[in-house]
Amino acid sequence: MNGEPSAPSVAEAPLLDYAAMCDAVAATTKRNEKIQIVAAYLRGVPDDVLPAAASFASGDATPPGSPSLRLGGRLAIDAARAVFEIDDPSLRDAYSRHGDLGNALADLASHARRPSLFAAPLTIGRVASTFREIATAVGGGANKKRTSLFASLLSDATPAEVRYLVKLATGDMRIGLKLALTVDALAVAYGADAADVRRALMAIGDVGAVAGLARAGRLEKAGVAYGKPIGFMLASPLRFGGDYKELEPGEYLLEDKFDGIRIQAHCDDGSVKLFSRRLNEVSRSYPEVVGALAAPGVPHAIVDGELLAFKDGRALPFQHLQGRLQRKVVDASHIEDVPLALVVFDILAERDDLLFDRPLGERRARLEGWVESLPASARSNLLLAVATFVTLRGDAQERAQLLEPAFDAARARGNEGLMIKALGSTYAPGRRGKQWFKLKKELATLDCVVVAVEYGHGKRNDVLSDYTFAVRAGDRLVTIGKAYSGLTDAEIATMTRWFLDHRLVDEGRRLVVEPTVVVEIAFDIIQRSSLHESGLAMRFPRVVRLRPDKGPGQASTLRDALALVAD
Ligand code: AMP
């Protein structure tokens, strides 16, 4: 050592800068200011850690398509306990004060006595590589290993860093940092067109890689990245029997709304990957679909569709599929009991052509061509969604005459309702836009996040059967109701084990749990009420089913609930 301060190595991007950026983002509600803050932060990050920093700035601990961190709140608490000596009452107090685990643990960390002498400052590079290690830990003792790896980060973290490490690791940022914001920030940081950043992101699916291209001025080089999931396009709800004025006059495609699980299939010359709506790879659960699409001669493509239990030419009710979802290992008997089919309705890429920014009409023609070119063996578990073209004019009665019989026909075929898609629309992932609509008839339901559970009574004395659930309000979750579970005994038993493993705060007969489980709730009406944080309450709420295909980020919003209020 010659006493000179050594030049910072390229990998040294302090986590403190990231935490300061997040605090600044949290401190403003103005989107534009958030964008400027993230842009300035990303500009200052060295090349080699820019991908990880961009991913963290989007709230993602690991890049999409790679193993996810799977570090729930429970393990984060265990890790924090190992470092900060937290007792139950103080955790309970902190959690109820903050309603957010990251903030609660940061608060506790700021009061904890701990040796800071040996703390090695955290860097983005170190956090990214520890997160990778946590994500890839497998086998017996994996949870222990994950907890101790996370504890190693917490023990070197300042309270602000604790806050964001926990938020990142549990996937619950709640400060308005989202992928869409990072996209705009990258455009600002590197003087690019936001549409070009978005297109590159859709193509390669990894904001970290896109950040590198944006910095190098090479966004146009983004080609089709098979094996990396693309965000799903969603539909806005439409009320059956209304005047359908949400639909602009024009040409539409009508398709059945299938009641299954949304799947994006990447077929890449025998290598097939299936992704769920949460962008997790789920190929292992559906070997027969993977097998069919891996047949020789299947042209390279990324297709979008719905996975159904399908027997004798008809879709089976969702419950059949649910049984399959809960299996860790799928063997031949399951495949025989519940045959699956992927009904495809869109195509996002074929060979080297990106198609998502082509109009739906053109994509539909490409999809039909793709399906026709499939070898017979691939057709065994694959169907093409039937589509009908209609032109909707201004007249409400004429619209009803076109849409309602089509809806009834879809129902008669055993499907849930009707999808109405603008023929000229491009494939726009993420937001519910005004391009795709879903027409359903039954009583309204909301997809809510379970935030607390209680033991039941009588024969349910030993199981966690009463759920308190919430909807999304911005970055927060606000409670909207409580219901006795309408799930089967087997489901309640499985969920009881899950909730016990994922409790955040233990209040005896009631547990505050990690807000990750989504349930579909039916009710008679929704009214204004001061009973719950949302300012709303439901009459006769009941749990219709678990929604393992949805994460908390895809749960219904307070606005969805308000739209259903009976005044
Ligand atoms: P929901 O789950 O009620 O928000 O409805 C949207 C879901 O409908 C999508 O995520 C798909 O899983 C599903 N869906 C069923 N059939 C179609 C279809 N033909 N086109 C698009 N989405 C469909």
Short mmCIF file of C-alpha atoms in Angstrom, two decimals, residues 39-453:
data_model
loop_
_atom_site.label_atom_id
_atom_site.label_comp_id
_atom_site.label_asym_id
_atom_site.label_seq_id
_atom_site.Cartn_x
_atom_site.Cartn_y
_atom_site.Cartn_z
CA ALA A 39 -32.36 8.42 -14.65
CA ALA A 40 -29.71 10.34 -12.73
CA TYR A 41 -28.99 7.29 -10.60
CA LEU A 42 -28.63 4.91 -13.54
CA ARG A 43 -26.39 7.34 -15.41
CA GLY A 44 -23.92 7.22 -12.53
CA VAL A 45 -23.71 3.43 -12.26
CA PRO A 46 -20.62 1.69 -13.74
CA ASP A 47 -21.13 -0.47 -16.84
CA ASP A 48 -20.60 -3.85 -15.26
CA VAL A 49 -23.32 -3.45 -12.64
CA LEU A 50 -25.74 -1.40 -14.74
CA PRO A 51 -27.88 -4.48 -15.55
CA ALA A 52 -28.29 -5.35 -11.86
CA ALA A 53 -28.88 -1.71 -10.90
CA ALA A 54 -31.56 -1.35 -13.59
CA SER A 55 -33.20 -4.53 -12.42
CA PHE A 56 -33.15 -3.38 -8.76
CA ALA A 57 -34.47 0.01 -9.85
CA SER A 58 -37.46 -1.85 -11.32
CA GLY A 59 -38.02 -3.67 -8.04
CA ASP A 60 -36.71 -7.01 -9.33
CA ALA A 61 -34.11 -8.85 -7.27
CA THR A 62 -33.20 -11.23 -10.10
CA PRO A 63 -33.62 -10.90 -13.87
CA PRO A 64 -36.85 -12.33 -15.32
CA GLY A 65 -36.61 -15.90 -16.55
CA SER A 66 -33.79 -16.72 -14.10
CA PRO A 67 -34.56 -18.48 -10.82
CA SER A 68 -36.54 -16.17 -8.59
CA LEU A 69 -35.31 -15.26 -5.14
CA ARG A 70 -38.11 -17.09 -3.31
CA LEU A 71 -37.18 -15.36 -0.09
CA GLY A 72 -40.48 -14.65 1.60
CA GLY A 73 -41.09 -12.35 4.53
CA ARG A 74 -40.74 -15.26 6.93
CA LEU A 75 -37.13 -15.99 5.92
CA ALA A 76 -36.35 -12.27 5.82
CA ILE A 77 -37.54 -12.03 9.42
CA ASP A 78 -35.47 -15.06 10.43
CA ALA A 79 -32.41 -13.47 8.85
CA ALA A 80 -33.10 -10.15 10.58
CA ARG A 81 -33.54 -11.92 13.93
CA ALA A 82 -30.13 -13.52 13.51
CA VAL A 83 -28.57 -10.08 13.09
CA PHE A 84 -30.59 -7.63 15.19
CA GLU A 85 -31.98 -9.65 18.15
CA ILE A 86 -35.61 -8.81 17.53
CA ASP A 87 -38.26 -10.07 19.91
CA ASP A 88 -41.87 -10.83 18.99
CA PRO A 89 -43.56 -7.83 20.66
CA SER A 90 -41.24 -5.31 19.04
CA LEU A 91 -41.68 -6.94 15.64
CA ARG A 92 -45.46 -6.92 16.10
CA ASP A 93 -45.39 -3.23 17.08
CA ALA A 94 -43.10 -2.22 14.24
CA TYR A 95 -45.14 -4.13 11.67
CA SER A 96 -48.42 -2.65 12.79
CA ARG A 97 -46.88 0.85 12.84
CA HIS A 98 -45.50 0.54 9.30
CA GLY A 99 -47.69 -2.10 7.67
CA ASP A 100 -44.65 -2.95 5.57
CA LEU A 101 -41.91 -5.41 6.41
CA GLY A 102 -39.03 -3.43 4.85
CA ASN A 103 -39.88 -0.31 6.81
CA ALA A 104 -40.54 -2.27 9.99
CA LEU A 105 -37.19 -4.11 9.89
CA ALA A 106 -35.32 -0.92 8.97
CA ASP A 107 -36.87 0.75 12.00
CA LEU A 108 -35.83 -2.14 14.25
CA ALA A 109 -32.34 -2.17 12.71
CA SER A 110 -31.90 1.52 13.52
CA HIS A 111 -32.44 0.77 17.21
CA ALA A 112 -30.47 -2.45 17.33
CA ARG A 113 -27.12 -2.65 19.00
CA ARG A 114 -24.68 -4.40 16.73
CA PRO A 115 -20.98 -4.34 15.94
CA SER A 116 -20.47 -1.99 13.03
CA LEU A 117 -16.69 -2.14 13.17
CA PHE A 118 -16.29 -4.90 10.68
CA ALA A 119 -19.01 -3.82 8.32
CA ALA A 120 -17.93 -4.04 4.69
CA PRO A 121 -19.91 -1.51 2.65
CA LEU A 122 -22.46 -3.18 0.43
CA THR A 123 -22.26 -2.81 -3.31
CA ILE A 124 -24.77 -3.55 -6.07
CA GLY A 125 -22.37 -6.21 -7.36
CA ARG A 126 -22.18 -8.02 -4.03
CA VAL A 127 -25.94 -7.86 -3.48
CA ALA A 128 -26.62 -9.16 -7.01
CA SER A 129 -24.27 -12.09 -6.60
CA THR A 130 -25.63 -12.95 -3.14
CA PHE A 131 -29.18 -12.77 -4.55
CA ARG A 132 -28.10 -15.19 -7.30
CA GLU A 133 -26.73 -17.57 -4.70
CA ILE A 134 -29.93 -17.34 -2.67
CA ALA A 135 -32.04 -17.98 -5.77
CA THR A 136 -30.09 -21.05 -6.79
CA ALA A 137 -29.82 -22.70 -3.36
CA VAL A 138 -31.57 -26.05 -3.61
CA GLY A 139 -32.11 -29.26 -1.69
CA GLY A 140 -32.19 -29.99 2.03
CA GLY A 141 -30.99 -27.09 4.13
CA ALA A 142 -31.64 -24.64 1.28
CA ASN A 143 -33.82 -22.41 3.45
CA LYS A 144 -31.14 -22.28 6.10
CA LYS A 145 -28.56 -21.37 3.52
CA ARG A 146 -30.81 -18.71 2.00
CA THR A 147 -31.49 -17.20 5.39
CA SER A 148 -27.84 -17.05 6.34
CA LEU A 149 -26.85 -15.54 2.98
CA PHE A 150 -29.47 -12.86 3.44
CA ALA A 151 -28.36 -12.32 7.03
CA SER A 152 -24.81 -11.75 5.75
CA LEU A 153 -26.12 -8.82 3.71
CA LEU A 154 -28.23 -7.43 6.55
CA SER A 155 -25.32 -7.54 8.95
CA ASP A 156 -23.38 -5.11 6.74
CA ALA A 157 -26.37 -2.92 5.94
CA THR A 158 -27.37 0.51 7.20
CA PRO A 159 -31.04 0.82 8.22
CA ALA A 160 -31.88 2.41 4.85
CA GLU A 161 -30.19 -0.47 3.07
CA VAL A 162 -32.04 -2.96 5.29
CA ARG A 163 -35.30 -1.37 4.15
CA TYR A 164 -34.59 -1.84 0.46
CA LEU A 165 -32.86 -5.20 0.75
CA VAL A 166 -36.00 -6.55 2.43
CA LYS A 167 -38.31 -4.88 -0.06
CA LEU A 168 -36.32 -6.25 -2.99
CA ALA A 169 -35.98 -9.72 -1.52
CA THR A 170 -39.68 -10.02 -0.73
CA GLY A 171 -40.70 -8.42 -4.03
CA ASP A 172 -42.71 -5.72 -2.32
CA MET A 173 -41.24 -2.27 -3.06
CA ARG A 174 -44.32 -0.08 -2.48
CA ILE A 175 -42.60 3.16 -3.40
CA GLY A 176 -43.83 3.51 -6.95
CA LEU A 177 -40.73 1.98 -8.52
CA LYS A 178 -41.86 -0.17 -11.37
CA LEU A 179 -40.59 -1.48 -14.63
CA ALA A 180 -42.54 1.11 -16.63
CA LEU A 181 -40.82 3.87 -14.67
CA THR A 182 -37.37 2.43 -15.34
CA VAL A 183 -38.22 2.26 -19.04
CA ASP A 184 -38.97 5.99 -19.05
CA ALA A 185 -35.90 6.67 -16.89
CA LEU A 186 -33.65 4.83 -19.37
CA ALA A 187 -35.10 6.91 -22.21
CA VAL A 188 -34.34 10.12 -20.27
CA ALA A 189 -30.90 8.94 -19.16
CA TYR A 190 -29.70 8.08 -22.65
CA GLY A 191 -31.77 10.41 -24.83
CA ALA A 192 -33.67 7.51 -26.41
CA ASP A 193 -37.27 7.28 -27.49
CA ALA A 194 -39.35 5.62 -24.73
CA ALA A 195 -41.11 3.55 -27.40
CA ASP A 196 -37.75 2.12 -28.53
CA VAL A 197 -36.81 1.22 -24.97
CA ARG A 198 -40.20 -0.46 -24.50
CA ARG A 199 -39.86 -2.39 -27.75
CA ALA A 200 -36.38 -3.62 -26.81
CA LEU A 201 -37.70 -4.64 -23.42
CA MET A 202 -40.53 -6.63 -24.94
CA ALA A 203 -38.10 -8.31 -27.29
CA ILE A 204 -35.45 -9.35 -24.80
CA GLY A 205 -37.51 -9.25 -21.65
CA ASP A 206 -34.67 -8.18 -19.39
CA VAL A 207 -34.44 -4.58 -18.27
CA GLY A 208 -30.79 -5.04 -17.30
CA ALA A 209 -29.79 -6.03 -20.82
CA VAL A 210 -31.94 -3.21 -22.23
CA ALA A 211 -30.14 -0.72 -19.98
CA GLY A 212 -26.82 -1.86 -21.48
CA LEU A 213 -28.16 -1.42 -25.03
CA ALA A 214 -29.63 2.00 -24.18
CA ARG A 215 -26.31 3.19 -22.77
CA ALA A 216 -24.49 1.90 -25.86
CA GLY A 217 -27.05 3.52 -28.20
CA ARG A 218 -27.85 0.08 -29.66
CA LEU A 219 -31.52 -0.40 -28.76
CA GLU A 220 -32.36 -1.32 -32.36
CA LYS A 221 -30.13 -4.39 -31.99
CA ALA A 222 -32.64 -6.07 -29.68
CA GLY A 223 -33.85 -9.19 -31.47
CA VAL A 224 -36.20 -11.99 -30.39
CA ALA A 225 -34.89 -13.53 -27.19
CA TYR A 226 -36.37 -17.00 -26.97
CA GLY A 227 -36.57 -18.23 -23.41
CA LYS A 228 -37.15 -14.83 -21.78
CA PRO A 229 -40.77 -14.12 -20.91
CA ILE A 230 -42.62 -11.12 -22.31
CA GLY A 231 -45.23 -9.34 -20.18
CA PHE A 232 -48.82 -10.41 -20.88
CA MET A 233 -51.43 -8.19 -22.49
CA LEU A 234 -54.50 -7.83 -20.29
CA ALA A 235 -58.15 -7.05 -20.84
CA SER A 236 -60.52 -4.54 -19.24
CA PRO A 237 -63.82 -5.82 -17.86
CA LEU A 238 -67.04 -5.03 -19.71
CA ARG A 239 -70.48 -5.35 -18.15
CA PHE A 240 -72.89 -7.74 -19.83
CA GLY A 241 -76.16 -6.04 -20.69
CA GLY A 242 -74.74 -2.51 -20.68
CA ASP A 243 -74.51 -0.19 -23.66
CA TYR A 244 -70.94 -1.29 -24.51
CA LYS A 245 -69.93 2.31 -25.08
CA GLU A 246 -66.38 1.55 -23.95
CA LEU A 247 -65.86 -0.02 -27.37
CA GLU A 248 -64.77 2.48 -30.00
CA PRO A 249 -66.53 1.91 -33.33
CA GLY A 250 -64.34 -0.28 -35.51
CA GLU A 251 -63.33 -3.84 -36.29
CA TYR A 252 -62.94 -6.43 -33.56
CA LEU A 253 -62.06 -10.05 -33.10
CA LEU A 254 -64.33 -12.09 -30.84
CA GLU A 255 -62.89 -15.10 -29.05
CA ASP A 256 -64.16 -17.34 -26.28
CA LYS A 257 -62.82 -16.45 -22.86
CA PHE A 258 -61.37 -19.73 -21.68
CA ASP A 259 -61.29 -20.48 -17.97
CA GLY A 260 -57.81 -21.83 -17.54
CA ILE A 261 -54.29 -20.59 -16.98
CA ARG A 262 -52.57 -18.07 -19.18
CA ILE A 263 -49.39 -19.42 -20.71
CA GLN A 264 -46.73 -17.99 -22.98
CA ALA A 265 -44.95 -20.73 -24.91
CA HIS A 266 -41.49 -20.22 -26.36
CA CYS A 267 -40.75 -22.83 -29.02
CA ASP A 268 -37.12 -22.75 -30.00
CA ASP A 269 -36.21 -25.76 -32.07
CA GLY A 270 -37.02 -28.50 -29.59
CA SER A 271 -36.30 -26.36 -26.58
CA VAL A 272 -39.64 -25.30 -25.15
CA LYS A 273 -40.30 -23.03 -22.21
CA LEU A 274 -43.69 -22.20 -20.75
CA PHE A 275 -44.18 -19.06 -18.68
CA SER A 276 -47.02 -18.20 -16.33
CA ARG A 277 -48.74 -14.87 -16.06
CA ARG A 278 -46.34 -14.06 -13.23
CA LEU A 279 -43.49 -14.65 -15.69
CA ASN A 280 -42.31 -17.75 -13.84
CA GLU A 281 -41.17 -20.71 -15.85
CA VAL A 282 -43.70 -23.49 -15.34
CA SER A 283 -42.60 -25.96 -18.05
CA ARG A 284 -42.11 -28.80 -15.58
CA SER A 285 -45.77 -28.83 -14.56
CA TYR A 286 -47.02 -29.50 -18.09
CA PRO A 287 -44.71 -32.11 -19.65
CA GLU A 288 -47.24 -33.19 -22.28
CA VAL A 289 -47.60 -29.65 -23.64
CA VAL A 290 -43.83 -29.18 -23.65
CA GLY A 291 -43.45 -32.55 -25.36
CA ALA A 292 -45.95 -31.67 -28.09
CA LEU A 293 -44.32 -28.33 -28.84
CA ALA A 294 -40.84 -29.83 -28.78
CA ALA A 295 -41.72 -32.17 -31.68
CA PRO A 296 -39.38 -31.89 -34.66
CA GLY A 297 -40.61 -29.42 -37.25
CA VAL A 298 -42.37 -26.97 -34.89
CA PRO A 299 -41.37 -23.54 -36.26
CA HIS A 300 -39.68 -21.15 -33.80
CA ALA A 301 -42.30 -18.94 -32.25
CA ILE A 302 -43.54 -17.27 -29.08
CA VAL A 303 -47.26 -17.89 -28.72
CA ASP A 304 -49.79 -16.72 -26.15
CA GLY A 305 -52.68 -18.85 -25.01
CA GLU A 306 -54.70 -20.42 -22.26
CA LEU A 307 -54.00 -23.82 -20.80
CA LEU A 308 -57.12 -25.87 -20.23
CA ALA A 309 -58.15 -29.22 -18.91
CA PHE A 310 -59.77 -30.52 -22.06
CA LYS A 311 -61.60 -33.80 -22.60
CA ASP A 312 -63.89 -35.08 -25.35
CA GLY A 313 -63.80 -31.83 -27.27
CA ARG A 314 -64.78 -29.63 -24.31
CA ALA A 315 -63.01 -27.56 -21.70
CA LEU A 316 -63.35 -28.99 -18.20
CA PRO A 317 -64.07 -26.70 -15.24
CA PHE A 318 -61.09 -24.88 -13.72
CA GLN A 319 -61.02 -27.14 -10.63
CA HIS A 320 -59.62 -30.00 -12.74
CA LEU A 321 -56.68 -27.88 -13.71
CA GLN A 322 -56.17 -26.73 -10.17
CA GLY A 323 -55.52 -30.31 -9.05
CA ARG A 324 -52.68 -30.45 -11.57
CA LEU A 325 -51.28 -27.14 -10.43
CA GLN A 326 -50.80 -28.37 -6.89
CA ARG A 327 -48.65 -31.32 -7.98
CA LYS A 328 -44.91 -31.03 -7.65
CA VAL A 329 -44.29 -34.14 -9.71
CA VAL A 330 -46.50 -34.96 -12.66
CA ASP A 331 -46.66 -38.60 -13.69
CA ALA A 332 -48.43 -40.50 -16.45
CA SER A 333 -51.60 -41.10 -14.42
CA HIS A 334 -52.14 -37.37 -13.86
CA ILE A 335 -51.63 -36.75 -17.55
CA GLU A 336 -54.22 -39.39 -18.35
CA ASP A 337 -56.73 -38.21 -15.70
CA VAL A 338 -56.68 -34.58 -16.72
CA PRO A 339 -55.58 -34.14 -20.32
CA LEU A 340 -54.35 -30.64 -21.04
CA ALA A 341 -54.54 -28.52 -24.13
CA LEU A 342 -53.01 -25.16 -24.90
CA VAL A 343 -55.47 -23.00 -26.80
CA VAL A 344 -53.40 -20.41 -28.65
CA PHE A 345 -54.81 -17.00 -29.51
CA ASP A 346 -51.81 -14.80 -30.25
CA ILE A 347 -48.29 -14.90 -31.63
CA LEU A 348 -45.58 -12.49 -30.48
CA ALA A 349 -42.65 -13.66 -32.55
CA GLU A 350 -42.02 -16.12 -35.35
CA ARG A 351 -38.46 -17.09 -36.24
CA ASP A 352 -36.56 -13.76 -36.27
CA ASP A 353 -39.64 -11.58 -36.73
CA LEU A 354 -40.90 -9.64 -33.76
CA LEU A 355 -44.65 -9.42 -34.15
CA PHE A 356 -45.92 -7.69 -31.05
CA ASP A 357 -45.93 -4.27 -32.68
CA ARG A 358 -47.89 -5.57 -35.67
CA PRO A 359 -51.69 -5.16 -35.62
CA LEU A 360 -53.77 -8.03 -34.20
CA GLY A 361 -55.29 -8.83 -37.61
CA GLU A 362 -51.83 -9.50 -39.01
CA ARG A 363 -50.76 -11.47 -35.94
CA ARG A 364 -53.88 -13.61 -36.24
CA ALA A 365 -53.00 -14.48 -39.86
CA ARG A 366 -49.44 -15.38 -38.79
CA LEU A 367 -50.79 -17.48 -35.93
CA GLU A 368 -53.09 -19.41 -38.27
CA GLY A 369 -50.16 -20.02 -40.64
CA TRP A 370 -48.01 -21.21 -37.75
CA VAL A 371 -50.65 -23.63 -36.46
CA GLU A 372 -51.19 -25.02 -39.99
CA SER A 373 -47.50 -25.67 -40.38
CA LEU A 374 -47.29 -27.74 -37.19
CA PRO A 375 -46.54 -31.44 -37.52
CA ALA A 376 -49.45 -33.72 -36.54
CA SER A 377 -47.69 -34.84 -33.35
CA ALA A 378 -47.61 -31.26 -32.07
CA ARG A 379 -51.33 -30.85 -32.64
CA SER A 380 -52.24 -33.42 -29.98
CA ASN A 381 -52.14 -30.88 -27.15
CA LEU A 382 -52.63 -27.68 -29.07
CA LEU A 383 -55.75 -25.95 -30.34
CA LEU A 384 -56.32 -22.71 -32.20
CA ALA A 385 -58.83 -20.40 -30.54
CA VAL A 386 -61.70 -19.79 -32.91
CA ALA A 387 -62.03 -16.12 -33.77
CA THR A 388 -64.84 -14.21 -35.46
CA PHE A 389 -64.48 -10.81 -37.06
CA VAL A 390 -67.14 -8.19 -36.33
CA THR A 391 -67.57 -4.52 -37.11
CA LEU A 392 -69.09 -2.51 -34.29
CA ARG A 393 -70.84 0.72 -35.15
CA GLY A 394 -72.18 3.39 -32.81
CA ASP A 395 -75.62 1.91 -32.21
CA ALA A 396 -75.86 0.29 -28.75
CA GLN A 397 -78.71 -2.03 -29.67
CA GLU A 398 -76.86 -3.31 -32.72
CA ARG A 399 -73.79 -3.94 -30.54
CA ALA A 400 -75.83 -5.94 -28.06
CA GLN A 401 -77.29 -7.96 -30.93
CA LEU A 402 -73.81 -8.86 -32.11
CA LEU A 403 -72.10 -9.43 -28.79
CA GLU A 404 -74.69 -11.09 -26.59
CA PRO A 405 -75.46 -14.12 -28.81
CA ALA A 406 -71.70 -14.59 -29.27
CA PHE A 407 -71.34 -14.52 -25.49
CA ASP A 408 -74.12 -17.11 -25.05
CA ALA A 409 -72.53 -19.35 -27.68
CA ALA A 410 -69.18 -19.19 -25.84
CA ARG A 411 -70.94 -20.14 -22.61
CA ALA A 412 -72.72 -23.00 -24.34
CA ARG A 413 -69.30 -24.31 -25.38
CA GLY A 414 -68.38 -24.47 -21.68
CA ASN A 415 -66.25 -21.31 -21.64
CA GLU A 416 -66.37 -18.41 -19.22
CA GLY A 417 -67.37 -15.55 -21.49
CA LEU A 418 -66.24 -13.53 -24.45
CA MET A 419 -63.08 -11.63 -25.34
CA ILE A 420 -63.45 -8.62 -27.62
CA LYS A 421 -60.17 -7.43 -29.15
CA ALA A 422 -59.55 -4.41 -31.38
CA LEU A 423 -58.31 -5.72 -34.70
CA GLY A 424 -55.83 -2.91 -35.22
CA SER A 425 -54.25 -3.14 -31.76
CA THR A 426 -50.62 -3.96 -31.08
CA TYR A 427 -49.70 -6.29 -28.23
CA ALA A 428 -49.28 -4.04 -25.21
CA PRO A 429 -48.21 -5.86 -22.07
CA GLY A 430 -48.90 -4.79 -18.54
CA ARG A 431 -51.71 -2.34 -18.26
CA ARG A 432 -55.36 -3.07 -18.84
CA GLY A 433 -55.98 -0.98 -21.90
CA LYS A 434 -58.95 -0.20 -24.07
CA GLN A 435 -57.92 -2.67 -26.74
CA TRP A 436 -58.89 -5.98 -25.20
CA PHE A 437 -62.12 -6.40 -23.27
CA LYS A 438 -63.52 -9.32 -21.32
CA LEU A 439 -67.24 -9.87 -21.07
CA LYS A 440 -68.38 -11.96 -18.13
CA LYS A 441 -71.83 -12.42 -16.69
CA GLU A 442 -71.78 -13.94 -13.24
CA LEU A 443 -71.71 -11.93 -10.05
CA ALA A 444 -68.76 -9.65 -9.83
CA THR A 445 -65.69 -11.07 -8.17
CA LEU A 446 -62.51 -9.37 -7.00
CA ASP A 447 -59.07 -10.93 -6.77
CA CYS A 448 -57.85 -10.04 -3.29
CA VAL A 449 -54.61 -10.58 -1.39
CA VAL A 450 -54.79 -12.48 1.91
CA VAL A 451 -53.09 -10.34 4.57
CA ALA A 452 -54.12 -12.13 7.77
CA VAL A 453 -55.64 -15.48 8.70
#
